[in-house]
CSV table of C-alpha atoms in Angstrom, one decimal:
chain,number,residue,atom,x,y,z
A,1,MET,CA,37.9,75.2,-61.4
A,2,LYS,CA,35.5,72.4,-60.4
A,3,LEU,CA,32.6,73.0,-58.2
A,4,ARG,CA,32.3,70.8,-55.2
A,5,TYR,CA,28.9,69.9,-53.7
A,6,ASP,CA,28.8,69.0,-50.1
A,7,HIS,CA,26.6,66.0,-49.7
A,8,PRO,CA,25.5,65.0,-46.2
A,9,ALA,CA,27.1,61.9,-44.9
A,10,ARG,CA,25.0,58.7,-45.3
A,11,ARG,CA,23.8,57.3,-42.0
A,12,GLY,CA,23.6,53.6,-41.3
A,13,PHE,CA,24.4,50.8,-38.8
A,14,THR,CA,27.6,49.0,-38.7
A,15,LEU,CA,27.8,45.2,-38.8
A,16,LEU,CA,28.5,45.0,-35.1
A,17,GLU,CA,25.4,47.0,-34.3
A,18,LEU,CA,23.2,44.7,-36.5
A,19,LEU,CA,24.5,41.6,-34.8
A,20,LEU,CA,24.0,43.0,-31.4
A,21,ALA,CA,20.4,44.0,-32.3
A,22,THR,CA,19.7,40.6,-33.7
A,23,VAL,CA,20.9,38.9,-30.5
A,24,ILE,CA,18.8,41.2,-28.3
A,25,GLY,CA,15.7,40.5,-30.3
A,26,SER,CA,16.3,36.8,-30.2
A,27,ILE,CA,16.6,36.8,-26.5
A,28,ILE,CA,13.4,38.8,-26.1
A,29,LEU,CA,11.5,36.4,-28.4
A,30,ALA,CA,12.8,33.4,-26.6
A,31,GLY,CA,11.7,34.9,-23.3
A,32,LEU,CA,8.2,35.5,-24.7
A,33,TYR,CA,8.0,32.0,-26.0
A,34,LEU,CA,9.0,30.5,-22.7
A,35,VAL,CA,6.4,32.6,-20.9
A,36,MET,CA,3.7,31.6,-23.3
A,37,ASN,CA,4.7,27.9,-23.1
A,38,MET,CA,4.6,28.0,-19.3
A,39,THR,CA,1.2,29.6,-19.4
A,40,VAL,CA,-0.2,27.0,-21.7
A,41,VAL,CA,1.3,24.1,-19.6
A,42,GLN,CA,0.0,25.6,-16.4
A,43,THR,CA,-3.4,26.1,-17.9
A,44,GLN,CA,-3.6,22.5,-19.2
A,45,ALA,CA,-2.5,21.2,-15.9
A,46,SER,CA,-5.1,23.3,-14.1
A,47,ARG,CA,-7.8,22.0,-16.4
A,48,ASP,CA,-6.8,18.4,-15.8
A,49,SER,CA,-6.7,18.9,-12.1
A,50,ILE,CA,-10.1,20.6,-12.2
A,51,ASP,CA,-11.5,17.7,-14.3
A,52,ALA,CA,-10.2,15.1,-11.8
A,53,GLU,CA,-11.5,17.1,-8.9
A,54,SER,CA,-14.9,17.5,-10.5
A,55,THR,CA,-15.0,13.8,-11.3
A,56,SER,CA,-14.0,12.7,-7.9
A,57,ARG,CA,-16.4,15.1,-6.2
A,58,ALA,CA,-19.2,13.7,-8.4
A,59,VAL,CA,-18.3,10.1,-7.6
A,60,PHE,CA,-18.1,10.8,-3.9
A,61,ASN,CA,-21.4,12.6,-4.0
A,62,LYS,CA,-23.0,9.7,-5.8
A,63,ILE,CA,-21.6,7.1,-3.4
A,64,GLY,CA,-22.6,9.4,-0.4
A,65,LEU,CA,-26.2,9.6,-1.7
A,66,ASP,CA,-26.4,5.8,-2.1
A,67,LEU,CA,-24.9,5.2,1.4
A,68,SER,CA,-27.3,7.7,2.9
A,69,SER,CA,-30.2,5.4,2.0
A,70,VAL,CA,-28.6,2.2,3.3
A,71,LEU,CA,-31.0,0.0,5.2
A,72,GLY,CA,-30.4,-0.2,8.9
A,73,PRO,CA,-29.7,-3.4,10.9
A,74,VAL,CA,-32.5,-5.8,11.7
A,75,PRO,CA,-34.0,-4.8,15.0
A,76,PRO,CA,-33.9,-7.4,17.9
A,77,LYS,CA,-36.9,-9.7,18.1
A,78,SER,CA,-39.3,-8.9,20.9
A,79,GLY,CA,-41.8,-11.6,20.3
A,80,GLY,CA,-44.1,-13.1,17.7
A,81,THR,CA,-43.3,-15.4,14.9
A,82,PRO,CA,-39.6,-15.5,14.0
A,83,ALA,CA,-38.3,-14.7,10.6
A,84,SER,CA,-38.1,-17.3,7.8
A,85,GLY,CA,-34.3,-17.5,8.2
A,86,SER,CA,-34.7,-18.5,11.9
A,87,THR,CA,-37.5,-21.0,11.2
A,88,THR,CA,-35.3,-23.0,8.9
A,89,GLY,CA,-32.5,-23.0,11.4
A,90,ALA,CA,-34.9,-24.1,14.2
A,91,THR,CA,-36.3,-27.0,12.1
A,92,THR,CA,-32.9,-28.3,11.2
A,93,SER,CA,-31.8,-28.1,14.8
A,94,SER,CA,-34.9,-29.8,16.1
A,95,THR,CA,-34.8,-32.7,13.6
A,96,SER,CA,-31.2,-33.4,14.2
A,97,GLY,CA,-31.4,-33.3,18.0
A,98,THR,CA,-35.0,-34.2,19.0
A,99,PRO,CA,-34.0,-36.6,21.8
A,100,THR,CA,-32.2,-33.9,23.8
A,101,ASP,CA,-34.0,-30.8,25.0
A,102,SER,CA,-30.8,-29.1,26.2
A,103,SER,CA,-30.3,-27.5,22.8
A,104,ALA,CA,-33.2,-25.0,23.3
A,105,PRO,CA,-31.0,-22.3,24.9
A,106,THR,CA,-28.7,-22.4,21.9
A,107,VAL,CA,-31.4,-21.4,19.4
A,108,PRO,CA,-30.4,-17.7,19.3
A,109,GLU,CA,-26.9,-18.7,18.1
A,110,THR,CA,-28.3,-20.1,14.8
A,111,ASP,CA,-30.1,-17.0,13.7
A,112,THR,CA,-27.1,-15.2,12.3
A,113,SER,CA,-27.2,-16.9,8.9
A,114,THR,CA,-29.8,-18.4,6.6
A,115,GLU,CA,-27.6,-21.5,5.9
A,116,THR,CA,-28.7,-24.8,7.4
A,117,THR,CA,-25.1,-26.2,7.4
A,118,PRO,CA,-22.9,-23.9,9.4
A,119,THR,CA,-20.0,-26.4,9.4
A,120,ASP,CA,-19.5,-26.0,5.6
A,121,GLY,CA,-16.0,-24.8,4.7
A,122,THR,CA,-17.2,-22.9,1.6
A,123,GLU,CA,-19.2,-20.3,3.5
A,124,GLY,CA,-17.2,-17.4,2.3
A,125,THR,CA,-18.0,-18.0,-1.4
A,126,THR,CA,-21.6,-19.1,-1.4
A,127,GLN,CA,-22.9,-17.7,1.8
A,128,ASN,CA,-26.4,-16.1,1.7
A,129,PHE,CA,-26.7,-13.1,3.9
A,130,PRO,CA,-29.9,-12.2,5.7
A,131,PHE,CA,-32.4,-9.5,4.9
A,132,GLN,CA,-31.2,-5.8,5.4
A,133,VAL,CA,-27.6,-6.7,5.5
A,134,GLY,CA,-26.8,-3.0,4.4
A,135,VAL,CA,-23.3,-3.1,3.0
A,136,LEU,CA,-21.1,-5.8,1.5
A,137,GLY,CA,-17.8,-5.3,-0.1
A,138,THR,CA,-14.1,-5.9,-0.7
A,139,SER,CA,-11.2,-3.6,-1.5
A,140,THR,CA,-12.3,-3.3,-5.1
A,141,GLN,CA,-16.1,-3.9,-5.0
A,142,LEU,CA,-18.8,-2.2,-3.0
A,143,THR,CA,-22.4,-3.5,-2.8
A,144,ILE,CA,-25.1,-1.3,-1.2
A,145,PHE,CA,-28.6,-2.5,-0.3
A,146,ALA,CA,-30.7,0.7,-0.1
A,147,SER,CA,-34.3,1.9,0.0
A,148,ARG,CA,-35.5,4.3,-2.7
A,149,VAL,CA,-38.8,5.9,-3.6
A,150,PRO,CA,-40.2,3.8,-6.5
A,151,ASN,CA,-40.3,5.5,-9.9
A,152,ILE,CA,-44.1,5.0,-10.1
A,153,LEU,CA,-44.5,7.3,-7.1
A,154,SER,CA,-42.2,10.0,-8.3
A,155,THR,CA,-43.5,10.1,-11.9
A,156,PRO,CA,-46.7,12.2,-12.3
A,157,GLY,CA,-49.6,10.1,-13.6
A,158,ALA,CA,-47.8,6.8,-13.3
A,159,LEU,CA,-50.2,5.5,-10.7
A,160,ALA,CA,-53.2,6.2,-13.0
A,161,GLN,CA,-51.8,4.0,-15.7
A,162,SER,CA,-52.9,0.4,-15.8
A,163,THR,CA,-50.2,-1.9,-14.5
A,164,ASP,CA,-49.9,-5.6,-13.9
A,165,THR,CA,-50.9,-6.3,-10.3
A,166,ASN,CA,-48.4,-9.2,-10.2
A,167,GLN,CA,-45.5,-6.8,-10.9
A,168,GLN,CA,-45.7,-4.1,-8.2
A,169,PRO,CA,-42.7,-1.7,-7.9
A,170,SER,CA,-40.3,-2.2,-5.1
A,171,ASP,CA,-38.4,0.4,-3.0
A,172,LEU,CA,-35.5,-1.9,-2.4
A,173,VAL,CA,-32.5,-1.7,-4.8
A,174,ARG,CA,-29.1,-3.2,-4.9
A,175,ILE,CA,-26.2,-0.9,-6.0
A,176,ASP,CA,-22.8,-2.2,-7.1
A,177,TYR,CA,-19.6,-0.3,-7.6
A,178,TRP,CA,-16.5,-1.9,-9.1
A,179,LYS,CA,-13.4,-1.2,-11.1
A,180,GLY,CA,-13.9,-2.3,-14.7
A,181,THR,CA,-11.5,-2.4,-17.6
A,182,GLY,CA,-12.6,1.1,-18.7
A,183,GLY,CA,-12.9,2.8,-15.3
A,184,LEU,CA,-15.3,3.0,-12.4
A,185,CYS,CA,-18.6,1.3,-13.0
A,186,ARG,CA,-22.0,1.5,-11.2
A,187,GLN,CA,-25.0,-0.8,-11.5
A,188,GLU,CA,-28.4,-0.4,-9.9
A,189,ARG,CA,-31.1,-3.0,-10.0
A,190,PRO,CA,-34.3,-3.7,-8.0
A,191,TRP,CA,-33.4,-6.0,-5.1
A,192,VAL,CA,-36.4,-8.3,-5.4
A,193,THR,CA,-35.7,-9.1,-9.1
A,194,ALA,CA,-31.9,-9.0,-9.1
A,195,ASP,CA,-30.1,-12.3,-9.6
A,196,GLN,CA,-27.7,-13.5,-6.9
A,197,THR,CA,-28.9,-11.0,-4.4
A,198,GLY,CA,-28.0,-13.3,-1.5
A,199,ASN,CA,-24.4,-13.9,-2.7
A,200,SER,CA,-21.8,-11.6,-1.2
A,201,PHE,CA,-19.7,-10.6,-4.2
A,202,SER,CA,-21.4,-12.0,-7.3
A,203,PHE,CA,-23.2,-9.7,-9.7
A,204,ASP,CA,-23.5,-9.2,-13.5
A,205,LEU,CA,-20.4,-7.6,-15.0
A,206,SER,CA,-21.5,-7.8,-18.6
A,207,ASN,CA,-23.0,-4.3,-18.8
A,208,GLU,CA,-19.8,-2.5,-18.0
A,209,THR,CA,-20.3,-0.1,-21.0
A,210,THR,CA,-23.7,1.1,-19.8
A,211,GLY,CA,-22.5,1.2,-16.1
A,212,LEU,CA,-19.3,3.3,-16.7
A,213,ILE,CA,-19.4,6.5,-14.7
A,214,ALA,CA,-15.8,7.6,-14.6
A,215,ASP,CA,-13.5,6.4,-17.4
A,216,ASP,CA,-10.4,8.2,-16.1
A,217,VAL,CA,-10.3,6.3,-12.8
A,218,THR,CA,-7.4,3.8,-12.9
A,219,GLU,CA,-7.5,2.5,-9.4
A,220,VAL,CA,-10.1,2.3,-6.7
A,221,LEU,CA,-9.9,1.2,-3.0
A,222,PHE,CA,-12.8,0.7,-0.6
A,223,GLU,CA,-12.1,0.5,3.1
A,224,TYR,CA,-14.6,0.0,6.0
A,225,HIS,CA,-14.5,1.2,9.5
A,226,ASP,CA,-15.9,-1.2,12.2
A,227,GLY,CA,-15.7,1.3,15.0
A,228,THR,CA,-12.1,0.7,16.0
A,229,SER,CA,-10.0,0.2,12.8
A,230,TRP,CA,-10.2,0.1,9.0
A,231,VAL,CA,-10.7,-3.2,7.2
A,232,GLN,CA,-10.8,-4.0,3.5
A,233,THR,CA,-13.5,-6.6,3.6
A,234,TRP,CA,-17.0,-6.2,5.0
A,235,GLU,CA,-19.5,-9.0,5.2
A,236,GLY,CA,-22.1,-7.6,7.6
A,237,GLY,CA,-20.0,-7.1,10.7
A,238,SER,CA,-18.9,-9.5,13.4
A,239,GLY,CA,-21.9,-8.9,15.8
A,240,THR,CA,-25.0,-11.0,16.2
A,241,ILE,CA,-26.8,-8.8,13.8
A,242,PRO,CA,-25.4,-8.0,10.3
A,243,THR,CA,-24.9,-4.2,10.2
A,244,PRO,CA,-23.4,-1.7,7.9
A,245,PRO,CA,-20.0,-0.2,8.8
A,246,VAL,CA,-19.6,3.0,10.7
A,247,ALA,CA,-18.0,4.7,7.6
A,248,VAL,CA,-16.6,3.9,4.2
A,249,ARG,CA,-13.4,5.4,2.9
A,250,VAL,CA,-13.2,5.7,-0.9
A,251,THR,CA,-9.8,6.2,-2.6
A,252,LEU,CA,-9.7,7.0,-6.3
A,253,SER,CA,-6.6,7.3,-8.6
A,254,PHE,CA,-6.7,9.3,-11.8
A,255,SER,CA,-4.2,9.2,-14.6
A,256,LEU,CA,-3.6,12.7,-16.0
A,257,THR,CA,-1.9,13.6,-19.2
A,258,ASN,CA,1.5,15.1,-18.7
A,259,ALA,CA,1.6,18.4,-20.6
A,260,LYS,CA,5.4,18.3,-20.7
A,261,GLY,CA,5.3,15.1,-22.6
A,262,GLY,CA,6.6,12.8,-19.9
A,263,ASN,CA,4.9,9.9,-18.0
A,264,PRO,CA,1.3,10.4,-17.0
A,265,ILE,CA,0.7,12.1,-13.7
A,266,VAL,CA,-1.2,10.0,-11.1
A,267,ARG,CA,-3.4,11.9,-8.8
A,268,THR,CA,-5.0,10.2,-5.8
A,269,VAL,CA,-8.0,11.6,-3.8
A,270,SER,CA,-9.7,10.1,-0.8
A,271,GLN,CA,-12.9,10.8,1.2
A,272,THR,CA,-14.5,9.2,4.2
A,273,ILE,CA,-18.3,8.8,4.0
A,274,ALA,CA,-20.1,8.2,7.3
A,275,ILE,CA,-23.2,5.9,7.4
A,276,ARG,CA,-25.9,7.3,9.6
A,277,THR,CA,-27.8,4.0,9.9
A,278,ALA,CA,-24.8,2.2,11.4
A,279,PRO,CA,-25.3,1.3,15.0
A,280,GLY,CA,-21.7,1.8,15.9
A,281,SER,CA,-19.3,-0.6,17.6
A,282,THR,CA,-21.9,-1.8,20.1
A,283,VAL,CA,-24.5,-4.1,18.5
A,284,PRO,CA,-27.6,-5.2,20.4
A,285,GLU,CA,-28.0,-8.9,21.0
A,286,LEU,CA,-30.6,-10.8,19.1
A,287,VAL,CA,-33.4,-11.9,21.4
A,288,ASP,CA,-35.2,-14.9,19.9
A,289,PRO,CA,-38.4,-16.0,21.8
A,290,VAL,CA,-38.9,-19.6,22.7
A,291,MET,CA,-41.6,-21.1,20.6
A,292,PRO,CA,-44.3,-23.3,22.4
A,293,ALA,CA,-43.5,-26.2,20.1
A,294,GLU,CA,-40.0,-26.4,21.4
A,295,THR,CA,-40.9,-26.4,25.1
A,296,THR,CA,-41.4,-29.5,27.2
A,297,PRO,CA,-44.9,-30.2,28.8
A,298,ALA,CA,-43.6,-29.3,32.2
A,299,GLU,CA,-42.4,-26.0,31.0
A,300,GLY,CA,-45.7,-25.4,29.1
A,301,GLU,CA,-47.8,-26.0,32.3
A,302,MET,CA,-45.7,-23.4,34.2
A,303,THR,CA,-45.8,-20.8,31.4
A,304,THR,CA,-49.3,-21.2,29.9
A,305,GLY,CA,-51.8,-18.8,31.5
A,306,GLY,CA,-49.5,-18.3,34.4
A,307,ALA,CA,-50.9,-21.5,36.2
A,308,LYS,CA,-48.7,-24.2,37.7
C-alpha cells in the first residue's frame, strides 16, 4: 500500500491575467508620461512668455525714461535778438529782396527751418532741424533729444579732478532706437559732439553689437500721435514750432521657441507712452520781433522813443 501525501495546490496567474496586468500597467505609465510631458511643455512655454514679458517691460521702461526727459518745444519769441537760425533766414531774405520792403511781414514764416533754400526738393533727406526738436522718427527708427544730468555731476569727486576747460560736459544727449540684424539696438551720445545731429534719420549703425539691448526682438514698430491720429513718421510736427508728439506707441514682436517642435511662436506686445513735454494739438504761434535794421526811416521815426 502506497502512502499518498497531500501537497497544497500551487498558486499562480494564468496567461490571460498576465496579459491583462501588462496592458493596465502600460496604460498607467503612458498616462503618467503624458502628464509629465504636458507639465514640461507648459513650464517651458510659461518661462518663454515670462522672458518675453520681462524683456518687453524692460524695453518699454527704458524708452519711457528716455521720453520723460525729452526737451520741450522752443518757446515763442517775445523780444530781443533772434536765434541764429532766424538770422540766417533774415539775411537771405533781405539780400534777395532789398528793393521791396513789403516782405517784412513775412519774416516769421521763414523761422521754421534753418535751411536758406526752402524751395529745394531734397528737404526730406538732408533737412537740418532746429534746436530742441524733441523727437524724430519713422516706423522703424526713433530718435530722442533729451536732457540728462552730466556724469561729472553725478559722480562723487569728479568735479575736483582736473579737466580740460575746453571740453566741458553737456547735459544734452541724442538717443537712437532701431531694429538691427540681431535685435533691438539703442545708442546714446552727447548731442554737441555727435555726428549728423541735424539730420533727421542719419546716425552711426556700426556699433550694433555694443548697442544691442534685446536680441529676441524680431520686429519693431514706432507710431506717433499728433493729437488726432496715429502716424508712422514724425519730423517735429506740422505747427510753426517743431514739437514732440503727444504720445509714442511702441510695438515689439518676439519669436519664441515652440516647445512642441513646430514653427516658432510669434508674440506681439504694445504699449503707449505719453510725452509730458508735448504741448498737445494746439501749438502757439511764433512771434518774431521786427529788427530796427529791417524797418524804413519813416517807421523808425514813429517807433523810436515814442516820438513822431
